[in-house]
Coordinates of C-alpha atoms in Angstrom, one line a residue:
M1 CA 68.0 50.7 -119.8
N2 CA 67.9 53.9 -117.8
Y3 CA 70.2 54.1 -114.8
P4 CA 71.0 57.0 -112.4
K5 CA 74.0 58.9 -113.8
S6 CA 76.1 58.0 -110.8
R7 CA 75.5 54.3 -111.7
I8 CA 76.3 54.9 -115.4
I9 CA 79.7 56.4 -114.5
S10 CA 80.6 53.5 -112.3
N11 CA 79.4 50.9 -114.8
V12 CA 81.5 52.4 -117.5
L13 CA 84.6 52.3 -115.3
L14 CA 83.8 48.7 -114.3
A15 CA 83.3 47.6 -117.9
V16 CA 86.6 49.1 -119.1
F17 CA 88.7 47.8 -116.1
G18 CA 86.8 44.5 -116.1
L19 CA 88.0 43.9 -119.7
I20 CA 91.6 44.4 -118.5
T21 CA 90.9 42.0 -115.6
F22 CA 89.6 39.2 -117.8
I23 CA 92.6 39.6 -120.1
N24 CA 95.0 39.2 -117.1
I25 CA 93.0 36.1 -116.1
C26 CA 93.4 34.5 -119.5
N27 CA 97.2 35.1 -119.5
Y28 CA 97.6 33.0 -116.4
S29 CA 95.4 30.0 -117.5
Q30 CA 95.5 29.8 -121.2
A31 CA 95.0 26.0 -121.3
Q32 CA 91.8 25.8 -119.1
N33 CA 88.3 27.1 -119.7
I34 CA 87.0 29.8 -117.4
V35 CA 83.6 28.6 -116.2
K36 CA 82.6 31.1 -113.6
V37 CA 83.2 34.8 -112.8
E38 CA 81.9 36.6 -109.8
Y39 CA 82.3 40.0 -108.2
F40 CA 81.6 41.6 -104.8
I41 CA 81.8 45.2 -103.5
N42 CA 83.9 46.2 -100.5
S43 CA 83.6 43.0 -98.4
D44 CA 84.6 39.5 -99.5
P45 CA 81.7 37.0 -98.9
G46 CA 84.1 34.0 -99.6
F47 CA 85.0 32.1 -102.8
G48 CA 81.9 31.3 -104.9
L49 CA 79.6 33.5 -102.8
G50 CA 80.0 36.7 -104.8
T51 CA 77.5 38.0 -107.3
N52 CA 77.6 35.8 -110.5
I53 CA 78.6 37.4 -113.8
P54 CA 77.0 35.3 -116.6
I55 CA 79.6 34.1 -119.1
T56 CA 80.1 31.5 -121.8
P57 CA 82.9 29.1 -120.7
S58 CA 86.0 29.7 -122.7
S59 CA 89.8 29.9 -122.3
N60 CA 89.6 33.6 -123.2
I61 CA 86.9 36.0 -122.1
L62 CA 86.9 39.4 -123.9
N63 CA 84.6 42.4 -124.2
Q64 CA 82.3 41.3 -121.3
I65 CA 79.8 44.0 -120.3
H66 CA 78.0 43.7 -116.9
C67 CA 75.9 46.2 -115.0
I68 CA 76.5 46.4 -111.3
D69 CA 73.8 47.7 -109.0
L70 CA 75.2 50.5 -106.9
N71 CA 71.9 51.7 -105.4
M72 CA 72.6 50.3 -102.0
L73 CA 76.0 52.0 -101.8
N74 CA 76.6 55.3 -100.1
N75 CA 78.2 58.2 -102.0
G76 CA 82.0 58.1 -101.9
F77 CA 84.8 55.7 -102.7
S78 CA 84.1 52.0 -103.0
Y79 CA 86.0 48.9 -104.3
V80 CA 84.7 46.3 -106.8
Y81 CA 86.5 42.9 -106.7
I82 CA 86.4 40.4 -109.6
R83 CA 87.7 36.9 -109.9
A84 CA 87.2 33.8 -112.1
K85 CA 87.3 30.0 -111.7
D86 CA 88.4 27.5 -114.2
E87 CA 87.0 24.0 -114.9
N88 CA 89.5 22.5 -112.4
G89 CA 88.0 24.5 -109.6
L90 CA 91.0 26.8 -109.4
W91 CA 90.3 30.5 -108.6
S92 CA 92.2 33.4 -110.1
L93 CA 93.7 36.2 -108.1
T94 CA 91.1 38.7 -107.0
N95 CA 91.3 41.9 -109.0
V96 CA 90.2 45.2 -107.5
V97 CA 89.2 48.5 -109.0
S98 CA 88.3 51.5 -106.9
F99 CA 85.6 53.9 -108.0
F100 CA 83.7 56.9 -106.7
K101 CA 79.9 57.1 -106.5
D102 CA 78.3 60.5 -106.6
N103 CA 74.9 61.9 -107.6
I104 CA 75.2 64.2 -110.6
K105 CA 72.4 66.6 -111.2
P106 CA 71.3 66.9 -114.8
T107 CA 71.1 70.7 -114.4
L108 CA 72.9 73.2 -112.3
A109 CA 71.2 74.6 -109.3
D110 CA 70.6 78.3 -109.0
I111 CA 72.9 80.3 -106.7
V112 CA 70.5 81.9 -104.2
K113 CA 72.8 83.5 -101.5
A114 CA 76.2 85.1 -101.2
E115 CA 77.9 86.3 -98.1
Y116 CA 81.3 87.6 -97.0
F117 CA 83.2 88.0 -93.7
I118 CA 86.5 89.5 -92.7
N119 CA 89.3 87.7 -90.8
T120 CA 87.1 85.4 -88.7
D121 CA 84.6 82.8 -90.0
P122 CA 81.2 83.3 -88.2
G123 CA 79.9 80.0 -89.6
L124 CA 78.0 79.1 -92.8
G125 CA 75.1 81.5 -93.3
N126 CA 76.2 83.9 -90.6
G127 CA 78.4 86.2 -92.8
T128 CA 77.3 89.6 -94.2
D129 CA 74.8 89.2 -96.9
I130 CA 75.6 90.2 -100.5
P131 CA 72.5 91.1 -102.5
I132 CA 72.3 89.0 -105.7
T133 CA 69.8 87.8 -108.3
S134 CA 69.4 84.0 -108.4
S135 CA 71.2 82.4 -111.3
T136 CA 73.3 79.4 -112.2
H137 CA 76.3 81.7 -112.9
L138 CA 77.3 84.9 -111.2
S139 CA 79.9 87.3 -112.6
D140 CA 80.8 91.0 -112.2
I141 CA 79.1 91.3 -108.8
N142 CA 80.0 94.5 -107.0
F143 CA 79.5 95.1 -103.3
I144 CA 80.9 97.5 -100.6
A145 CA 82.4 95.8 -97.6
D146 CA 82.4 97.8 -94.3
I147 CA 85.9 98.1 -93.0
T148 CA 85.4 101.1 -90.6
T149 CA 85.9 98.9 -87.5
L150 CA 89.1 97.3 -88.7
D151 CA 92.6 98.3 -87.5
K152 CA 95.2 99.6 -89.9
G153 CA 97.2 96.8 -91.5
F154 CA 96.7 93.6 -93.4
H155 CA 93.3 91.8 -93.4
H156 CA 91.5 89.0 -95.2
I157 CA 88.1 89.1 -96.9
Y158 CA 86.3 85.8 -97.5
L159 CA 83.5 85.2 -100.0
R160 CA 81.2 82.2 -100.6
V161 CA 77.8 81.3 -102.2
R162 CA 75.0 78.8 -101.6
N163 CA 72.8 77.1 -104.2
S164 CA 69.1 76.2 -104.1
D165 CA 70.0 72.7 -102.8
G166 CA 71.6 74.3 -99.7
V167 CA 75.1 73.4 -100.8
W168 CA 77.8 76.0 -100.1
S169 CA 80.7 76.7 -102.4
L170 CA 84.4 76.8 -101.3
T171 CA 85.3 79.9 -99.5
N172 CA 87.4 82.4 -101.6
I173 CA 89.9 84.7 -99.9
K174 CA 91.5 88.0 -100.8
S175 CA 94.1 89.9 -98.7
F176 CA 94.1 93.7 -98.5
L177 CA 95.9 96.5 -96.6
K178 CA 93.9 99.1 -94.7
E179 CA 95.7 102.5 -94.4
T180 CA 94.4 105.8 -93.1
F181 CA 94.8 108.7 -95.4
S182 CA 94.4 112.4 -94.5
P183 CA 91.6 114.0 -96.5
T184 CA 94.0 117.0 -97.2
P185 CA 97.8 116.8 -97.6
F186 CA 99.9 118.3 -94.8
E187 CA 102.1 121.3 -95.4
I188 CA 105.8 120.9 -95.9
V189 CA 107.5 123.1 -93.2
K190 CA 111.2 122.2 -93.4
A191 CA 113.8 121.1 -95.9
E192 CA 117.5 120.2 -95.3
Y193 CA 120.5 118.8 -97.2
F194 CA 123.8 117.1 -96.4
F195 CA 126.8 115.7 -98.3
N196 CA 128.0 112.1 -98.3
T197 CA 127.3 111.3 -94.6
D198 CA 123.9 111.5 -92.9
P199 CA 124.1 113.7 -89.7
G200 CA 120.7 112.4 -88.6
I201 CA 117.1 113.5 -89.1
G202 CA 116.8 117.3 -88.6
N203 CA 120.6 117.8 -88.4
G204 CA 121.2 118.6 -92.0
T205 CA 121.9 122.1 -93.5
N206 CA 118.6 124.1 -93.6
I207 CA 117.1 125.1 -96.9
P208 CA 114.8 128.2 -96.5
I209 CA 111.3 127.4 -97.8
A210 CA 107.8 128.9 -97.6
S211 CA 105.4 126.3 -96.1
A212 CA 103.1 124.7 -98.7
T213 CA 101.5 121.3 -99.5
Q214 CA 103.6 121.1 -102.6
I215 CA 107.1 122.6 -103.2
T216 CA 108.5 123.0 -106.7
G217 CA 111.2 125.0 -108.4
I218 CA 113.1 125.6 -105.2
S219 CA 116.7 126.7 -105.8
F220 CA 119.4 126.8 -103.2
S221 CA 123.2 127.1 -103.1
A222 CA 125.1 124.2 -101.4
D223 CA 128.5 125.1 -100.0
I224 CA 131.0 122.7 -101.5
S225 CA 134.1 124.7 -100.4
M226 CA 135.1 122.0 -97.8
L227 CA 134.8 119.1 -100.2
E228 CA 137.7 117.5 -101.9
K229 CA 138.1 117.0 -105.7
G230 CA 136.2 114.0 -107.0
F231 CA 132.8 112.4 -106.8
H232 CA 130.3 113.3 -104.0
N233 CA 126.6 112.8 -103.1
L234 CA 124.1 115.5 -102.3
Y235 CA 121.1 114.3 -100.1
M236 CA 117.9 116.3 -99.5
R237 CA 114.7 115.6 -97.6
V238 CA 111.6 117.5 -96.2
K239 CA 109.4 117.4 -93.2
N240 CA 105.6 118.1 -93.0
S241 CA 103.6 119.7 -90.2
E242 CA 102.9 116.3 -88.6
G243 CA 106.6 115.8 -88.1
Q244 CA 106.9 113.1 -90.8
W245 CA 110.0 113.2 -92.9
S246 CA 110.0 112.3 -96.6
L247 CA 112.4 109.8 -98.3
T248 CA 115.9 111.1 -98.7
N249 CA 116.7 112.0 -102.3
I250 CA 120.2 111.7 -103.7
R251 CA 122.2 113.3 -106.5
S252 CA 125.8 112.5 -107.4
F253 CA 128.2 115.2 -108.7
Y254 CA 131.9 115.7 -109.4
I255 CA 134.2 118.5 -108.1
E256 CA 137.0 119.6 -110.4
N257 CA 139.5 122.5 -109.9
F258 CA 139.6 124.7 -113.0
I259 CA 142.3 127.2 -113.8
P260 CA 140.9 130.5 -115.1
A261 CA 140.9 130.5 -118.9
G262 CA 143.6 132.7 -120.5
N263 CA 143.4 134.6 -123.7
I264 CA 144.1 132.8 -127.0
V265 CA 147.2 134.3 -128.5
A266 CA 148.1 131.9 -131.4
V267 CA 146.3 129.5 -133.8
E268 CA 147.9 127.2 -136.3
Y269 CA 147.0 124.5 -138.7
F270 CA 148.7 121.7 -140.7
L271 CA 147.7 119.1 -143.2
N272 CA 148.1 115.3 -142.8
T273 CA 151.5 115.4 -140.9
D274 CA 152.2 117.2 -137.6
P275 CA 155.3 119.5 -137.8
G276 CA 155.4 120.0 -134.0
F277 CA 153.8 122.6 -131.7
G278 CA 154.3 126.1 -133.0
N279 CA 155.5 124.9 -136.4
G280 CA 152.2 124.8 -138.2
V281 CA 150.8 127.4 -140.6
N282 CA 150.0 130.5 -138.5
I283 CA 146.4 131.8 -138.6
P284 CA 146.3 135.6 -137.8
I285 CA 144.0 136.4 -134.9
T286 CA 143.4 139.2 -132.4
P287 CA 144.3 137.9 -128.9
G288 CA 141.6 138.2 -126.3
N289 CA 138.4 136.5 -125.3
P290 CA 138.8 132.6 -125.2
L291 CA 135.8 132.3 -127.5
I292 CA 136.9 133.6 -130.9
A293 CA 135.9 133.0 -134.5
A294 CA 138.5 132.8 -137.3
N295 CA 138.2 132.1 -141.0
I296 CA 141.1 130.4 -142.8
S297 CA 141.9 129.5 -146.3
A298 CA 144.2 126.4 -146.4
N299 CA 146.4 125.9 -149.4
I300 CA 145.8 122.4 -150.7
N301 CA 147.4 122.7 -154.1
S302 CA 150.2 120.4 -153.2
L303 CA 147.9 117.6 -151.9
D304 CA 147.0 114.6 -154.0
N305 CA 143.4 113.9 -154.9
G306 CA 141.6 111.8 -152.4
F307 CA 141.1 111.9 -148.6
N308 CA 143.2 114.3 -146.5
H309 CA 143.1 115.7 -142.9
L310 CA 143.2 119.2 -141.7
Y311 CA 144.4 119.7 -138.1
L312 CA 143.8 122.9 -136.0
R313 CA 145.0 124.0 -132.5
A314 CA 145.4 127.1 -130.3
K315 CA 147.7 128.5 -127.6
D316 CA 146.8 130.7 -124.6
N317 CA 148.8 133.4 -122.9
N318 CA 150.0 130.8 -120.3
G319 CA 151.7 128.9 -123.1
V320 CA 149.2 126.0 -122.9
W321 CA 148.2 124.4 -126.2
S322 CA 144.6 123.1 -126.8
L323 CA 143.8 119.7 -128.0
T324 CA 144.4 119.3 -131.7
N325 CA 141.1 119.2 -133.7
I326 CA 140.9 117.3 -136.9
V327 CA 138.6 117.5 -140.0
A328 CA 138.7 115.0 -142.8
F329 CA 138.0 116.2 -146.3
Y330 CA 138.2 114.9 -149.9
K331 CA 140.1 116.6 -152.6
D332 CA 139.0 116.0 -156.2
A333 CA 139.5 117.7 -159.5
I334 CA 136.2 119.3 -160.5
D335 CA 134.9 118.9 -164.0
N336 CA 132.5 121.7 -164.5
S337 CA 130.7 119.8 -167.4
I338 CA 127.7 117.7 -166.4
A339 CA 127.6 114.3 -168.0
N340 CA 124.4 112.5 -168.9
I341 CA 123.1 109.7 -166.7
V342 CA 123.3 106.6 -168.8
A343 CA 122.6 103.7 -166.4
A344 CA 120.7 102.9 -163.2
E345 CA 120.5 99.8 -161.0
Y346 CA 118.8 98.7 -157.7
F347 CA 119.3 95.9 -155.2
F348 CA 117.8 94.8 -151.9
N349 CA 119.5 94.7 -148.5
T350 CA 123.0 93.5 -149.5
D351 CA 125.2 95.4 -152.0
P352 CA 126.3 93.0 -154.8
G353 CA 129.0 95.5 -155.9
I354 CA 129.0 98.5 -158.3
G355 CA 127.4 97.5 -161.6
N356 CA 126.1 94.2 -160.3
G357 CA 122.6 95.3 -159.2
T358 CA 119.4 94.8 -161.1
P359 CA 119.5 97.1 -164.2
I360 CA 116.9 99.8 -164.6
T361 CA 116.3 101.0 -168.2
V362 CA 116.8 104.7 -168.5
A363 CA 116.9 107.3 -171.4
P364 CA 120.2 109.1 -171.1
G365 CA 120.0 112.7 -169.7
Q366 CA 121.3 115.1 -167.1
N367 CA 118.0 114.7 -165.2
I368 CA 116.0 111.6 -165.5
S369 CA 112.6 110.4 -164.1
V370 CA 112.1 106.6 -164.2
L371 CA 109.1 104.5 -163.1
A372 CA 110.2 101.0 -162.5
S373 CA 108.9 97.9 -160.6
A374 CA 111.1 96.0 -158.2
S375 CA 110.2 92.3 -157.7
L376 CA 109.8 91.2 -154.1
S377 CA 109.3 87.5 -154.8
E378 CA 112.8 86.4 -154.0
L379 CA 113.1 88.3 -150.7
S380 CA 113.9 86.1 -147.8
T381 CA 114.5 88.7 -145.1
Q382 CA 111.5 89.1 -142.9
G383 CA 110.2 92.4 -141.6
V384 CA 112.0 95.7 -142.5
N385 CA 113.9 95.6 -145.8
R386 CA 116.0 98.1 -147.7
L387 CA 115.8 99.1 -151.4
Y388 CA 119.0 100.8 -152.8
I389 CA 119.1 102.7 -156.1
R390 CA 122.1 104.4 -157.8
T391 CA 123.0 105.8 -161.2
K392 CA 126.1 106.1 -163.5
D393 CA 127.0 108.9 -165.8
A394 CA 128.7 108.9 -169.2
K395 CA 132.1 109.4 -167.5
G396 CA 131.7 106.1 -165.6
K397 CA 131.1 107.7 -162.3
W398 CA 128.5 106.3 -160.0
S399 CA 126.2 108.5 -157.8
H400 CA 125.7 108.0 -154.1
T401 CA 123.4 105.1 -153.3
N402 CA 120.0 106.1 -152.2
I403 CA 118.1 103.9 -149.7
I404 CA 114.4 103.4 -149.0
Y405 CA 113.1 101.3 -146.0
F406 CA 110.0 99.2 -146.3
T407 CA 108.3 96.3 -144.5
I408 CA 107.1 93.1 -146.2
D409 CA 104.4 90.9 -144.7
H410 CA 103.9 87.2 -145.2
L411 CA 101.1 85.4 -147.0
V412 CA 99.7 82.3 -145.4
T413 CA 97.6 80.3 -147.9
L414 CA 95.4 77.5 -146.5
L415 CA 94.2 74.6 -148.7
S416 CA 91.6 71.9 -148.1
N417 CA 92.4 68.3 -149.2
P418 CA 90.1 67.2 -150.7
I419 CA 88.3 70.3 -151.8
G420 CA 85.0 70.3 -149.8
G421 CA 86.4 68.3 -147.0
G422 CA 86.0 71.1 -144.5
Q423 CA 86.1 74.7 -143.6
I424 CA 89.5 76.3 -142.8
D425 CA 90.1 79.7 -141.1
G426 CA 93.2 81.8 -140.6
G427 CA 94.7 82.4 -144.0
G428 CA 95.9 85.9 -145.1
W429 CA 98.7 88.4 -144.8
Y430 CA 100.5 88.7 -141.4
S431 CA 103.4 90.7 -140.0
N432 CA 106.7 89.0 -139.2
N433 CA 106.7 86.6 -136.2
Y434 CA 102.9 86.9 -135.8
E435 CA 101.5 84.2 -133.6
L436 CA 98.7 82.7 -135.8
T437 CA 96.1 80.0 -134.9
I438 CA 94.5 78.3 -137.8
K439 CA 91.4 76.1 -137.5
A440 CA 89.9 73.3 -139.5
T441 CA 86.3 72.2 -139.3
S442 CA 85.2 69.0 -141.0
N443 CA 82.2 69.1 -143.3
L444 CA 79.5 66.4 -142.9
G445 CA 80.8 63.1 -144.0
F446 CA 84.5 64.0 -143.5
I447 CA 86.9 63.8 -140.6
F448 CA 90.0 66.0 -140.1
L449 CA 93.3 64.1 -140.2
N450 CA 96.1 66.6 -139.9
W451 CA 97.9 69.7 -141.1
S452 CA 100.8 69.5 -143.5
E453 CA 103.2 71.9 -145.3
G454 CA 104.8 70.7 -148.4
G455 CA 104.0 67.1 -147.5
V456 CA 105.5 67.5 -144.1
F457 CA 103.3 66.6 -141.1
L458 CA 102.6 69.6 -138.8
S459 CA 99.8 68.6 -136.3
N460 CA 96.8 66.3 -136.0
L461 CA 94.8 68.9 -133.9
P462 CA 92.1 70.9 -135.7
E463 CA 93.5 74.1 -134.1
Y464 CA 97.2 74.7 -134.8
T465 CA 99.3 77.7 -133.7
L466 CA 102.4 78.8 -135.6
F467 CA 104.7 81.9 -135.9
V468 CA 104.5 83.5 -139.4
N469 CA 108.1 84.3 -140.5
S470 CA 107.8 83.5 -144.3
H471 CA 105.2 82.9 -147.0
K472 CA 103.5 79.6 -146.2
T473 CA 101.1 77.2 -147.9
I474 CA 99.5 74.8 -145.4
T475 CA 97.0 72.0 -146.2
A476 CA 94.2 70.7 -144.0
N477 CA 93.8 67.0 -144.8
F478 CA 90.4 65.4 -144.4
E479 CA 89.1 61.9 -145.0
E480 CA 85.7 60.9 -146.1
F481 CA 83.9 58.4 -143.8
E482 CA 80.6 56.7 -143.3
I483 CA 78.4 58.3 -140.6
K484 CA 78.0 55.6 -138.0
P485 CA 76.8 56.7 -134.6
G486 CA 79.1 55.4 -131.9
D487 CA 82.1 54.7 -134.2
V488 CA 84.1 57.3 -132.3
N489 CA 87.6 56.1 -133.4
N490 CA 86.4 55.8 -137.1
D491 CA 87.5 52.1 -137.4
G492 CA 84.2 51.0 -138.8
L493 CA 83.2 49.2 -135.6
V494 CA 81.2 50.1 -132.5
N495 CA 82.8 48.5 -129.4
V496 CA 84.4 49.1 -126.0
L497 CA 87.4 50.9 -127.6
D498 CA 84.9 53.6 -128.8
M499 CA 83.8 53.9 -125.1
V500 CA 87.4 54.5 -124.1
W501 CA 87.9 57.2 -126.7
L502 CA 84.6 58.9 -125.7
I503 CA 85.5 58.8 -122.0
S504 CA 88.9 60.4 -122.8
H505 CA 87.1 63.2 -124.8
I506 CA 84.6 63.8 -121.9
L507 CA 87.6 64.1 -119.5
G508 CA 89.3 66.6 -121.7
E509 CA 91.9 64.4 -123.4
T510 CA 90.6 64.1 -127.0
P511 CA 92.6 61.5 -129.0
G512 CA 93.9 62.3 -132.5
G513 CA 91.4 61.3 -135.2
F514 CA 88.4 61.7 -132.8
N515 CA 85.2 61.5 -134.9
H516 CA 82.9 64.3 -133.4
F517 CA 80.0 63.4 -135.7
N518 CA 79.8 59.8 -134.6
A519 CA 80.6 60.7 -131.0
D520 CA 77.3 62.7 -130.8
V521 CA 75.4 59.4 -130.4
N522 CA 72.1 60.9 -129.4
S523 CA 72.3 63.7 -132.0
D524 CA 71.7 66.5 -129.6
G525 CA 74.6 68.6 -130.8
I526 CA 76.5 68.1 -127.5
I527 CA 79.1 65.3 -126.7
N528 CA 78.6 64.4 -123.0
I529 CA 77.7 61.6 -120.5
A530 CA 74.4 61.2 -122.2
D531 CA 76.2 60.1 -125.4
L532 CA 78.2 57.6 -123.3
S533 CA 75.0 56.1 -122.0
A534 CA 73.6 55.8 -125.5
L535 CA 76.8 54.2 -126.7
I536 CA 76.7 51.6 -123.9
N537 CA 73.1 50.7 -124.9
I538 CA 74.2 50.3 -128.6
I539 CA 77.1 48.0 -127.5
I540 CA 74.8 45.9 -125.2
E541 CA 72.2 45.6 -128.0
L542 CA 75.0 44.4 -130.4

């Protein structure tokens, strides 16, 4: 049966909601047979005067399909009412379902005209024409809008198109600001500065400048003699030949009163414990310029091996001592003999302690060259990692620990269960926290079920997005099925439930386990309203 597409959409809705209606009727009168069902649209003709729906009398009426003629209805919203009568002559409540009738063209009409206007709508077709080439889709259309007559300020540009059926699109709008710019920059003719408080435009202290369109590298001396000690703000601005002032720039600064530096007349040092000012070991110097250089030899014979501290300070001719400077150093007995390197070890990221790293086999010697492989399989830290290496000599002394930084990526392995169930895309090596989308496509005779990792369910959608932060092995699970056009939910039957699933898919809400092969009822490679029409015909014929 071939119906207009507007009628098909309405019939589908009526069939689905009609099923719900009949179930409700049965719940209220389980003990009586339903002997009559009728419907009417928009206006009630009275009980028994509606359009008859042929049924077989029964206490339960399920899966009834009936086509309603909508040809006499205008496009727009309408209401279909359904009620039933039992063998005792009692009528059910009247159920109502609203629906929308519209004519859907099988193909898109060409866009044949485009126009724009600014601020005020002159009426459809009266805007300024935009030259276009007729097409069902328009993109990347460039045009120049004349704004010479507009005042400075904010405005709105509107754009709309018309197709070959004379139908206009919605009007799109964009706001913009018109500003007048001088073709050449004006010269800067004045500059001024002030401190802390603005005396008013033009009332600052003048900065001598030579007029120019750009001023760079201007130096000036600002008189701070009247300012108190502490933080202050310096403001500066310029004016062009049109009398327009720039924004005011600001710089903060601090004023401190300094005493002229005196000559350094004494320098002393001490080790570890401060004996008091002037009681340290004297360092001979020549008094004079504050910037001096002095070399000293500090006697450390009495110090124990280990870490120690050297302190140093100076005094000027005003009797003022400097801050005491400190240098840490390590004293150790030096053995001039060089021992052989007898052991080496490495570890990743965290030090397990001296001697507890992974051993590296070496041939003893004062200088060694070793080629070794470090296993990365047990690393759990993502991204940047650190490899540490150190050696030990025959005297039991360990070297400094050397460090190498490196980055590890993560391997995502994708498996198909069973093998041959489908194609999977997205496996490979990825950087840490990479946002990865993997995709499963069923082979003919199989349907995608879900993604899992280590037996744990992840998603039932063919496309799944995850963040890669470790090595992963993910399985795409498929199930073999019998190809049966119309069995959308893959339950082995073709019925109204498959219609519901197909409608959900067409409306963009695909249920999990949706069988795309069986949903393409007319085998044209596209799942759309035509497949729904074909599915209805299959169900009616069944």
